[in-house]
């Protein structure tokens, strides 16, 4: 759909303004997308970790729609076949995650895992474990929530699950997501007679990474081919990874900026401005970022928490890495060199390997000899 933008009028704008007014971001409802509405949309987008462009496209629309519901305003339960969706569900999931309950992810959908986590919580606090969240359960959450928040108990639960599955890569499933494609080339830079596109470069990176991981015994799935007809939306990319039960998800992009001096690598994982974070996503992002910086010398633009669909809806450790700016002559000169792209791929393989090492057995950045990985992995597999 075409984004709703400043200057627009009509019923859609009326709805947007009503939700923003309800969230105290806007002084009054109305039917015109004026400057105050644009500021409110930007503030809303920032609070949700969305790109703050001040326009209401599909992603912002869904977030606004879900934001109508505040936690505690209605009873939540596992509805079949149409599950309850809303910001209140997400708040509940984030609270449960903070307290160490396994809800899968904070996807704002009240599914079976959320219902099970609520039932487990109810059992532990002496309530009837019916898996629905009404006034009594809300009260218990309010009383107990505060005590356990801050200790990051979800670290324990998430890293326990990874520890139990052991350090070997054999039999793991990794979904690699080359960004853009089809009608969307991503960042495009004319360079003399050549035309470099982000979509082509990241697909090349993805196929190199696929080869290296497959050699280490990993089951690999790419979200798209080299020249798809259309561009797969991020929701579908996340759904593909979920349906494959992937152990890790890596989305590959290059960045772009009007200022050619902008350069460097940055990695994103799921999280919000309130400090809620996917512990394993944050760990994978840190490993990816450090290995790439150490092995390529790209400028370190650090890791960041974002609530993008791709990171929010994936149920496994998921990262999006922007490996350099195609608009930076310096980064571009390196990215177009296949040997440099191999170094990025080695960094990614090392990061995936370290992801499955228990934290206490982790090794220094840059120390894994990726070419020897297969032998190491094979030896480990025999021991297991
Ligand atoms: Zn991109």
CSV table of C-alpha atoms and ligand atoms in Angstrom, one decimal:
chain,number,residue,atom,x,y,z
A,1,UNK,CA,0.0,0.0,0.0
A,2,UNK,CA,1.1,3.6,-0.6
A,3,UNK,CA,2.3,5.1,2.7
A,4,UNK,CA,-0.1,7.7,4.3
A,5,UNK,CA,1.9,10.9,4.4
A,6,UNK,CA,1.8,14.6,5.4
A,7,UNK,CA,-0.9,16.5,3.5
A,8,UNK,CA,-3.2,13.4,3.3
A,9,UNK,CA,-6.8,13.6,4.5
A,10,UNK,CA,-9.5,11.0,5.0
A,11,UNK,CA,-10.8,8.2,7.2
A,12,UNK,CA,-7.4,6.5,7.4
A,13,UNK,CA,-5.8,9.7,8.8
A,14,UNK,CA,-8.7,10.0,11.3
A,15,UNK,CA,-7.9,6.5,12.6
A,16,UNK,CA,-4.2,7.2,12.8
A,17,UNK,CA,-4.8,10.5,14.7
A,18,UNK,CA,-7.3,8.7,17.1
A,19,UNK,CA,-4.7,6.1,18.1
A,20,UNK,CA,-1.9,8.7,18.5
A,21,UNK,CA,-4.2,10.9,20.6
A,22,UNK,CA,-5.0,7.8,22.8
A,23,UNK,CA,-1.3,7.3,23.2
A,24,UNK,CA,-0.9,10.9,24.4
A,25,UNK,CA,1.4,11.6,21.4
A,26,UNK,CA,-1.1,14.0,19.8
A,27,UNK,CA,-3.2,16.8,21.4
A,28,UNK,CA,-6.5,16.1,19.4
A,29,UNK,CA,-8.0,13.8,16.8
A,30,UNK,CA,-8.8,15.1,13.3
A,31,UNK,CA,-8.8,14.1,9.7
A,32,UNK,CA,-5.7,16.0,8.4
A,33,UNK,CA,-2.1,14.6,8.4
A,34,UNK,CA,-0.6,17.9,9.6
A,35,UNK,CA,2.9,18.7,10.9
A,36,UNK,CA,1.8,17.8,14.5
A,37,UNK,CA,0.6,14.4,13.2
A,38,UNK,CA,3.9,13.8,11.4
A,39,UNK,CA,5.8,14.6,14.7
A,40,UNK,CA,3.6,12.2,16.6
A,41,UNK,CA,4.1,9.5,14.0
A,42,UNK,CA,7.9,9.9,14.2
A,43,UNK,CA,7.8,9.8,18.0
A,44,UNK,CA,5.6,6.6,17.8
A,45,UNK,CA,8.0,5.0,15.3
A,46,UNK,CA,11.0,5.8,17.5
A,47,UNK,CA,9.3,4.3,20.5
A,48,UNK,CA,8.7,1.1,18.6
A,49,UNK,CA,12.1,0.8,17.0
A,50,UNK,CA,10.7,1.5,13.5
A,51,UNK,CA,12.4,3.7,10.9
A,52,UNK,CA,11.2,7.2,11.9
A,53,UNK,CA,10.2,8.5,8.5
A,54,UNK,CA,7.0,10.2,9.7
A,55,UNK,CA,4.9,8.2,7.2
A,56,UNK,CA,2.5,5.4,7.8
A,57,UNK,CA,3.4,2.4,5.6
A,58,UNK,CA,2.3,-1.2,6.2
A,59,UNK,CA,4.7,-1.8,9.2
A,60,UNK,CA,3.8,1.4,11.1
A,61,UNK,CA,0.1,0.8,10.3
A,62,UNK,CA,0.2,-2.7,12.0
A,63,UNK,CA,2.1,-1.3,15.0
A,64,UNK,CA,-0.5,1.5,15.3
A,65,UNK,CA,-3.4,-0.9,15.0
A,66,UNK,CA,-1.8,-3.2,17.7
A,67,UNK,CA,-1.1,-0.1,20.0
A,68,UNK,CA,-4.8,0.4,20.6
A,69,UNK,CA,-4.7,-2.2,23.3
A,70,UNK,CA,-3.1,-1.4,26.7
A,71,UNK,CA,-2.2,-4.3,29.0
A,72,UNK,CA,-4.9,-5.0,31.5
A,73,UNK,CA,-7.7,-3.4,29.4
A,74,UNK,CA,-9.1,-6.8,28.3
A,75,UNK,CA,-8.7,-10.4,29.3
A,76,UNK,CA,-6.2,-12.2,27.1
A,77,UNK,CA,-6.5,-15.9,26.1
A,78,UNK,CA,-5.5,-18.3,23.4
A,79,UNK,CA,-8.2,-17.9,20.8
A,80,UNK,CA,-8.6,-20.4,18.0
A,81,UNK,CA,-8.4,-20.0,15.0
A,82,UNK,CA,-7.9,-16.2,15.2
A,83,UNK,CA,-5.5,-15.4,17.9
A,84,UNK,CA,-5.6,-12.2,19.8
A,85,UNK,CA,-3.1,-9.6,18.6
A,86,UNK,CA,-2.1,-6.4,20.2
A,87,UNK,CA,0.3,-4.2,22.1
A,88,UNK,CA,-1.1,-5.6,25.3
A,89,UNK,CA,-0.1,-9.1,24.3
A,90,UNK,CA,3.4,-7.8,23.5
A,91,UNK,CA,3.7,-6.1,26.9
A,92,UNK,CA,2.7,-9.4,28.6
A,93,UNK,CA,5.2,-11.4,26.5
A,94,UNK,CA,8.0,-8.9,27.3
A,95,UNK,CA,7.2,-9.2,31.0
A,96,UNK,CA,7.1,-12.9,30.9
A,97,UNK,CA,10.4,-13.0,29.0
A,98,UNK,CA,12.0,-10.7,31.5
A,99,UNK,CA,10.9,-13.1,34.2
A,100,UNK,CA,12.4,-16.0,32.4
A,101,UNK,CA,9.3,-17.6,30.9
A,102,UNK,CA,9.6,-19.1,27.4
A,103,UNK,CA,7.1,-17.3,25.2
A,104,UNK,CA,9.1,-17.8,22.0
A,105,UNK,CA,9.4,-14.2,21.1
A,106,UNK,CA,7.5,-10.9,21.8
A,107,UNK,CA,5.5,-11.1,18.6
A,108,UNK,CA,2.3,-9.6,20.0
A,109,UNK,CA,0.3,-12.7,19.1
A,110,UNK,CA,-1.3,-14.7,21.9
A,111,UNK,CA,-0.4,-18.2,20.7
A,112,UNK,CA,0.0,-21.5,22.3
A,113,UNK,CA,3.5,-20.8,23.7
A,114,UNK,CA,2.3,-17.6,25.4
A,115,UNK,CA,-0.7,-19.5,26.8
A,116,UNK,CA,1.6,-22.2,28.2
A,117,UNK,CA,3.9,-19.6,29.7
A,118,UNK,CA,1.0,-17.9,31.4
A,119,UNK,CA,-0.2,-21.2,32.8
A,120,UNK,CA,3.2,-22.0,34.1
A,121,UNK,CA,3.4,-18.6,35.8
A,122,UNK,CA,-0.1,-19.1,37.3
A,123,UNK,CA,0.9,-22.5,38.7
A,124,UNK,CA,4.0,-21.0,40.3
A,125,UNK,CA,2.0,-18.2,42.0
A,126,UNK,CA,-0.8,-20.4,43.1
A,127,UNK,CA,-3.5,-19.4,40.6
A,128,UNK,CA,-5.7,-21.7,38.5
A,129,UNK,CA,-3.4,-22.5,35.5
A,130,UNK,CA,-5.9,-21.8,32.7
A,131,UNK,CA,-3.4,-20.0,30.4
A,132,UNK,CA,-5.6,-16.9,30.1
A,133,UNK,CA,-4.6,-13.5,31.5
A,134,UNK,CA,-7.4,-11.7,33.4
A,135,UNK,CA,-7.5,-9.4,36.4
A,136,UNK,CA,-6.1,-11.9,39.0
A,137,UNK,CA,-3.2,-12.9,36.8
A,138,UNK,CA,-2.5,-9.2,35.9
A,139,UNK,CA,-2.4,-8.4,39.7
A,140,UNK,CA,0.1,-11.2,40.3
A,141,UNK,CA,2.2,-10.0,37.4
A,142,UNK,CA,2.2,-6.5,38.7
A,143,UNK,CA,3.2,-7.6,42.3
A,144,UNK,CA,5.9,-10.1,41.2
A,145,UNK,CA,7.1,-8.5,38.0
A,146,UNK,CA,9.2,-5.8,39.5
A,147,UNK,CA,11.1,-8.2,41.8
A,148,UNK,CA,12.6,-10.2,39.1
A,149,UNK,CA,13.2,-7.7,36.3
A,150,UNK,CA,16.7,-6.5,36.0
A,151,UNK,CA,18.5,-9.8,36.7
A,152,UNK,CA,18.1,-10.9,33.1
A,153,UNK,CA,16.8,-14.3,34.1
A,154,UNK,CA,15.9,-14.9,30.4
A,155,UNK,CA,19.7,-15.1,29.7
A,156,UNK,CA,19.7,-18.3,31.7
A,157,UNK,CA,16.8,-19.9,30.0
A,158,UNK,CA,17.8,-19.0,26.4
A,159,UNK,CA,21.5,-19.9,26.8
A,160,UNK,CA,20.4,-23.2,28.6
A,161,UNK,CA,18.5,-24.2,25.5
A,162,UNK,CA,21.6,-23.6,23.4
A,163,UNK,CA,23.9,-25.3,25.8
A,164,UNK,CA,21.7,-28.4,25.8
A,165,UNK,CA,22.0,-28.6,22.1
A,166,UNK,CA,25.8,-28.7,22.3
A,167,UNK,CA,28.6,-27.0,20.4
A,168,UNK,CA,28.5,-28.9,17.1
A,169,UNK,CA,27.3,-27.3,13.9
A,170,UNK,CA,26.4,-30.6,12.3
A,171,UNK,CA,22.6,-30.8,11.7
A,172,UNK,CA,22.0,-27.1,12.6
A,173,UNK,CA,19.7,-25.1,10.3
A,174,UNK,CA,20.8,-21.6,9.5
A,175,UNK,CA,18.6,-19.4,7.3
A,176,UNK,CA,20.5,-16.7,5.3
A,177,UNK,CA,18.5,-13.8,4.1
A,178,UNK,CA,20.0,-11.8,1.3
A,179,UNK,CA,18.1,-8.5,1.6
A,180,UNK,CA,16.0,-6.9,-1.2
A,181,UNK,CA,15.8,-8.6,-4.6
A,182,UNK,CA,13.3,-8.6,-7.5
A,183,UNK,CA,11.8,-5.2,-8.0
A,184,UNK,CA,13.8,-3.8,-5.1
A,185,UNK,CA,17.6,-3.5,-5.8
A,186,UNK,CA,18.3,-1.9,-2.4
A,187,UNK,CA,21.2,0.6,-2.5
A,188,UNK,CA,22.3,1.3,-6.1
A,189,UNK,CA,25.6,3.0,-7.0
A,190,UNK,CA,26.7,3.8,-10.6
A,191,UNK,CA,30.5,3.5,-10.7
A,192,UNK,CA,31.9,4.4,-14.2
A,193,UNK,CA,30.2,2.0,-16.6
A,194,UNK,CA,29.4,-0.4,-13.8
A,195,UNK,CA,26.3,-0.5,-11.6
A,196,UNK,CA,26.6,-2.1,-8.2
A,197,UNK,CA,23.4,-3.1,-6.4
A,198,UNK,CA,23.0,-4.1,-2.8
A,199,UNK,CA,20.7,-7.0,-3.8
A,200,UNK,CA,23.4,-8.5,-6.1
A,201,UNK,CA,26.2,-8.1,-3.7
A,202,UNK,CA,24.4,-9.5,-0.7
A,203,UNK,CA,23.2,-12.5,-2.7
A,204,UNK,CA,26.8,-13.2,-3.7
A,205,UNK,CA,27.8,-13.0,0.0
A,206,UNK,CA,24.9,-15.3,0.9
A,207,UNK,CA,25.9,-18.0,-1.6
A,208,UNK,CA,29.5,-17.9,-0.4
A,209,UNK,CA,28.3,-18.2,3.2
A,210,UNK,CA,25.9,-21.0,2.2
A,211,UNK,CA,28.9,-23.0,0.8
A,212,UNK,CA,31.1,-22.5,3.8
A,213,UNK,CA,28.4,-23.4,6.3
A,214,UNK,CA,27.3,-26.4,4.3
A,215,UNK,CA,30.9,-27.7,4.3
A,216,UNK,CA,30.8,-27.5,8.1
A,217,UNK,CA,27.7,-29.7,8.2
A,218,UNK,CA,25.1,-27.0,8.5
A,219,UNK,CA,21.7,-27.2,6.8
A,220,UNK,CA,21.4,-23.9,5.0
A,221,UNK,CA,18.4,-22.2,3.4
A,222,UNK,CA,18.4,-18.9,1.5
A,223,UNK,CA,15.3,-16.8,1.5
A,224,UNK,CA,15.6,-16.0,-2.2
A,225,UNK,CA,17.5,-16.8,-5.4
A,226,UNK,CA,19.8,-14.4,-7.4
A,227,UNK,CA,17.0,-12.9,-9.5
A,228,UNK,CA,13.5,-13.4,-8.0
A,229,UNK,CA,10.5,-11.8,-9.8
A,230,UNK,CA,9.2,-10.0,-6.8
A,231,UNK,CA,10.7,-8.8,-3.5
A,232,UNK,CA,9.7,-11.0,-0.5
A,233,UNK,CA,8.3,-8.9,2.4
A,234,UNK,CA,10.2,-9.2,5.7
A,235,UNK,CA,7.2,-10.9,7.4
A,236,UNK,CA,7.4,-13.8,4.9
A,237,UNK,CA,11.2,-14.1,5.3
A,238,UNK,CA,10.7,-14.4,9.1
A,239,UNK,CA,7.8,-16.9,8.5
A,240,UNK,CA,10.1,-19.1,6.3
A,241,UNK,CA,12.8,-19.2,9.0
A,242,UNK,CA,10.1,-20.1,11.7
A,243,UNK,CA,8.6,-22.8,9.5
A,244,UNK,CA,12.1,-24.4,9.0
A,245,UNK,CA,12.7,-24.4,12.8
A,246,UNK,CA,16.0,-22.6,12.1
A,247,UNK,CA,18.7,-22.3,14.8
A,248,UNK,CA,19.9,-19.0,13.6
A,249,UNK,CA,18.9,-16.3,11.1
A,250,UNK,CA,21.3,-13.9,9.4
A,251,UNK,CA,20.0,-11.1,7.2
A,252,UNK,CA,22.6,-9.5,4.9
A,253,UNK,CA,22.5,-5.9,3.7
A,254,UNK,CA,24.8,-3.1,2.7
A,255,UNK,CA,24.1,0.4,3.9
A,256,UNK,CA,23.8,3.6,1.9
A,257,UNK,CA,24.0,7.3,2.7
A,258,UNK,CA,23.9,10.6,0.8
A,259,UNK,CA,27.2,11.5,2.5
A,260,UNK,CA,29.9,9.4,0.8
A,261,UNK,CA,32.0,9.8,4.0
A,262,UNK,CA,29.6,7.5,5.9
A,263,UNK,CA,31.2,4.0,6.2
A,264,UNK,CA,31.4,0.9,8.4
A,265,UNK,CA,29.6,-2.2,9.6
A,266,UNK,CA,26.6,-2.3,12.0
A,267,UNK,CA,24.6,-5.3,13.3
A,268,UNK,CA,21.0,-5.3,14.6
A,269,UNK,CA,19.1,-7.6,16.9
A,270,UNK,CA,15.6,-7.6,18.4
A,271,UNK,CA,15.0,-5.2,21.2
A,272,UNK,CA,13.1,-2.1,22.3
A,273,UNK,CA,14.0,1.3,23.8
A,274,UNK,CA,12.7,0.1,27.2
A,275,UNK,CA,15.7,-2.3,27.4
A,276,UNK,CA,13.8,-5.4,26.4
A,277,UNK,CA,16.2,-7.5,24.3
A,278,UNK,CA,16.5,-11.0,22.8
A,279,UNK,CA,19.5,-12.3,24.8
A,280,UNK,CA,20.6,-14.7,22.2
A,281,UNK,CA,20.0,-12.3,19.4
A,282,UNK,CA,22.1,-9.7,21.2
A,283,UNK,CA,24.9,-12.3,21.7
A,284,UNK,CA,24.9,-13.4,18.0
A,285,UNK,CA,24.9,-9.7,16.9
A,286,UNK,CA,27.9,-9.0,19.2
A,287,UNK,CA,29.8,-12.0,17.8
A,288,UNK,CA,29.0,-11.1,14.2
A,289,UNK,CA,30.0,-7.5,14.7
A,290,UNK,CA,33.3,-8.3,16.5
A,291,UNK,CA,34.4,-11.0,14.1
A,292,UNK,CA,33.7,-8.8,11.0
A,293,UNK,CA,35.5,-5.8,12.5
A,294,UNK,CA,38.5,-7.9,13.5
A,295,UNK,CA,38.8,-9.8,10.2
A,296,UNK,CA,38.0,-7.0,7.7
A,297,UNK,CA,39.0,-3.7,9.4
A,298,UNK,CA,35.6,-2.1,8.5
A,299,UNK,CA,34.8,0.8,10.8
A,300,UNK,CA,32.9,-0.4,13.9
A,301,UNK,CA,29.4,1.1,13.9
A,302,UNK,CA,28.4,-1.2,16.8
A,303,UNK,CA,25.3,-3.3,17.5
A,304,UNK,CA,21.8,-1.9,18.0
A,305,UNK,CA,18.4,-3.1,19.2
A,306,UNK,CA,15.5,-2.7,16.7
A,307,UNK,CA,11.9,-3.9,16.7
A,308,UNK,CA,11.8,-4.5,13.0
A,309,UNK,CA,9.3,-7.2,11.8
A,310,UNK,CA,12.3,-9.3,10.6
A,311,UNK,CA,13.8,-9.4,14.1
A,312,UNK,CA,10.6,-9.4,16.1
A,313,UNK,CA,8.8,-12.2,14.3
A,314,UNK,CA,11.7,-14.7,14.0
A,315,UNK,CA,11.7,-17.2,16.8
A,316,UNK,CA,15.5,-18.0,16.8
A,317,UNK,CA,18.6,-15.8,17.4
A,318,UNK,CA,18.3,-13.4,14.5
A,319,UNK,CA,20.5,-10.5,13.2
A,320,UNK,CA,20.6,-8.1,10.4
A,321,UNK,CA,24.1,-7.0,9.4
A,322,UNK,CA,24.8,-4.0,7.3
A,323,UNK,CA,28.3,-4.9,5.9
A,324,UNK,CA,29.7,-1.5,4.8
A,325,UNK,CA,28.3,1.4,2.9
A,326,UNK,CA,28.0,0.9,-0.9
A,327,UNK,CA,27.9,4.7,-1.1
A,328,UNK,CA,31.4,5.0,0.5
A,329,UNK,CA,34.0,4.8,-2.2
A,330,UNK,CA,36.4,3.1,0.3
A,331,UNK,CA,33.9,0.5,1.5
A,332,UNK,CA,32.7,-0.1,-2.1
A,333,UNK,CA,36.2,-0.7,-3.4
A,334,UNK,CA,36.6,-3.4,-0.8
A,335,UNK,CA,33.1,-5.0,-1.2
A,336,UNK,CA,33.5,-5.5,-4.9
A,337,UNK,CA,36.6,-7.5,-4.3
A,338,UNK,CA,35.6,-11.2,-4.0
A,339,UNK,CA,38.5,-11.9,-1.6
A,340,UNK,CA,37.2,-9.3,0.7
A,341,UNK,CA,33.7,-10.8,0.6
A,342,UNK,CA,35.3,-14.2,1.6
A,343,UNK,CA,36.8,-12.5,4.7
A,344,UNK,CA,33.3,-11.3,5.6
A,345,UNK,CA,32.0,-14.8,5.1
A,346,UNK,CA,34.7,-16.3,7.3
A,347,UNK,CA,33.8,-13.8,10.0
A,348,UNK,CA,30.1,-14.9,9.8
A,349,UNK,CA,31.0,-18.6,10.0
A,350,UNK,CA,33.2,-17.9,13.1
A,351,UNK,CA,30.4,-16.0,14.7
A,352,UNK,CA,27.9,-18.8,14.0
A,353,UNK,CA,30.3,-21.4,15.5
A,354,UNK,CA,30.9,-19.3,18.6
A,355,UNK,CA,27.2,-18.8,19.0
A,356,UNK,CA,27.0,-22.6,19.7
A,357,UNK,CA,29.9,-22.7,22.1
A,358,UNK,CA,28.9,-22.4,25.8
A,359,UNK,CA,29.8,-18.9,26.9
A,360,UNK,CA,32.5,-20.1,29.3
A,361,UNK,CA,34.2,-22.0,26.5
A,362,UNK,CA,34.2,-19.1,24.1
A,363,UNK,CA,37.4,-18.2,22.2
A,364,UNK,CA,39.0,-14.9,21.4
A,365,UNK,CA,37.7,-12.9,18.4
A,366,UNK,CA,39.5,-13.7,15.1
A,367,UNK,CA,41.0,-17.0,16.5
A,368,UNK,CA,38.8,-19.6,14.8
A,369,UNK,CA,40.5,-21.0,11.7
A,370,UNK,CA,37.5,-21.4,9.6
A,371,UNK,CA,39.2,-23.6,7.1
A,372,UNK,CA,39.9,-26.2,9.9
A,373,UNK,CA,36.4,-26.0,11.1
A,374,UNK,CA,35.2,-29.1,9.3
A,375,UNK,CA,37.8,-31.3,11.0
A,376,UNK,CA,37.1,-29.9,14.4
A,377,UNK,CA,33.3,-30.2,13.9
A,378,UNK,CA,33.7,-33.8,12.6
A,379,UNK,CA,35.8,-34.7,15.7
A,380,UNK,CA,33.2,-33.1,18.0
A,381,UNK,CA,30.4,-35.0,16.3
A,382,UNK,CA,32.0,-38.3,16.9
A,383,UNK,CA,32.4,-37.5,20.6
A,384,UNK,CA,28.8,-36.6,20.9
B,1,LIG,ZN1,19.3,-3.1,2.6
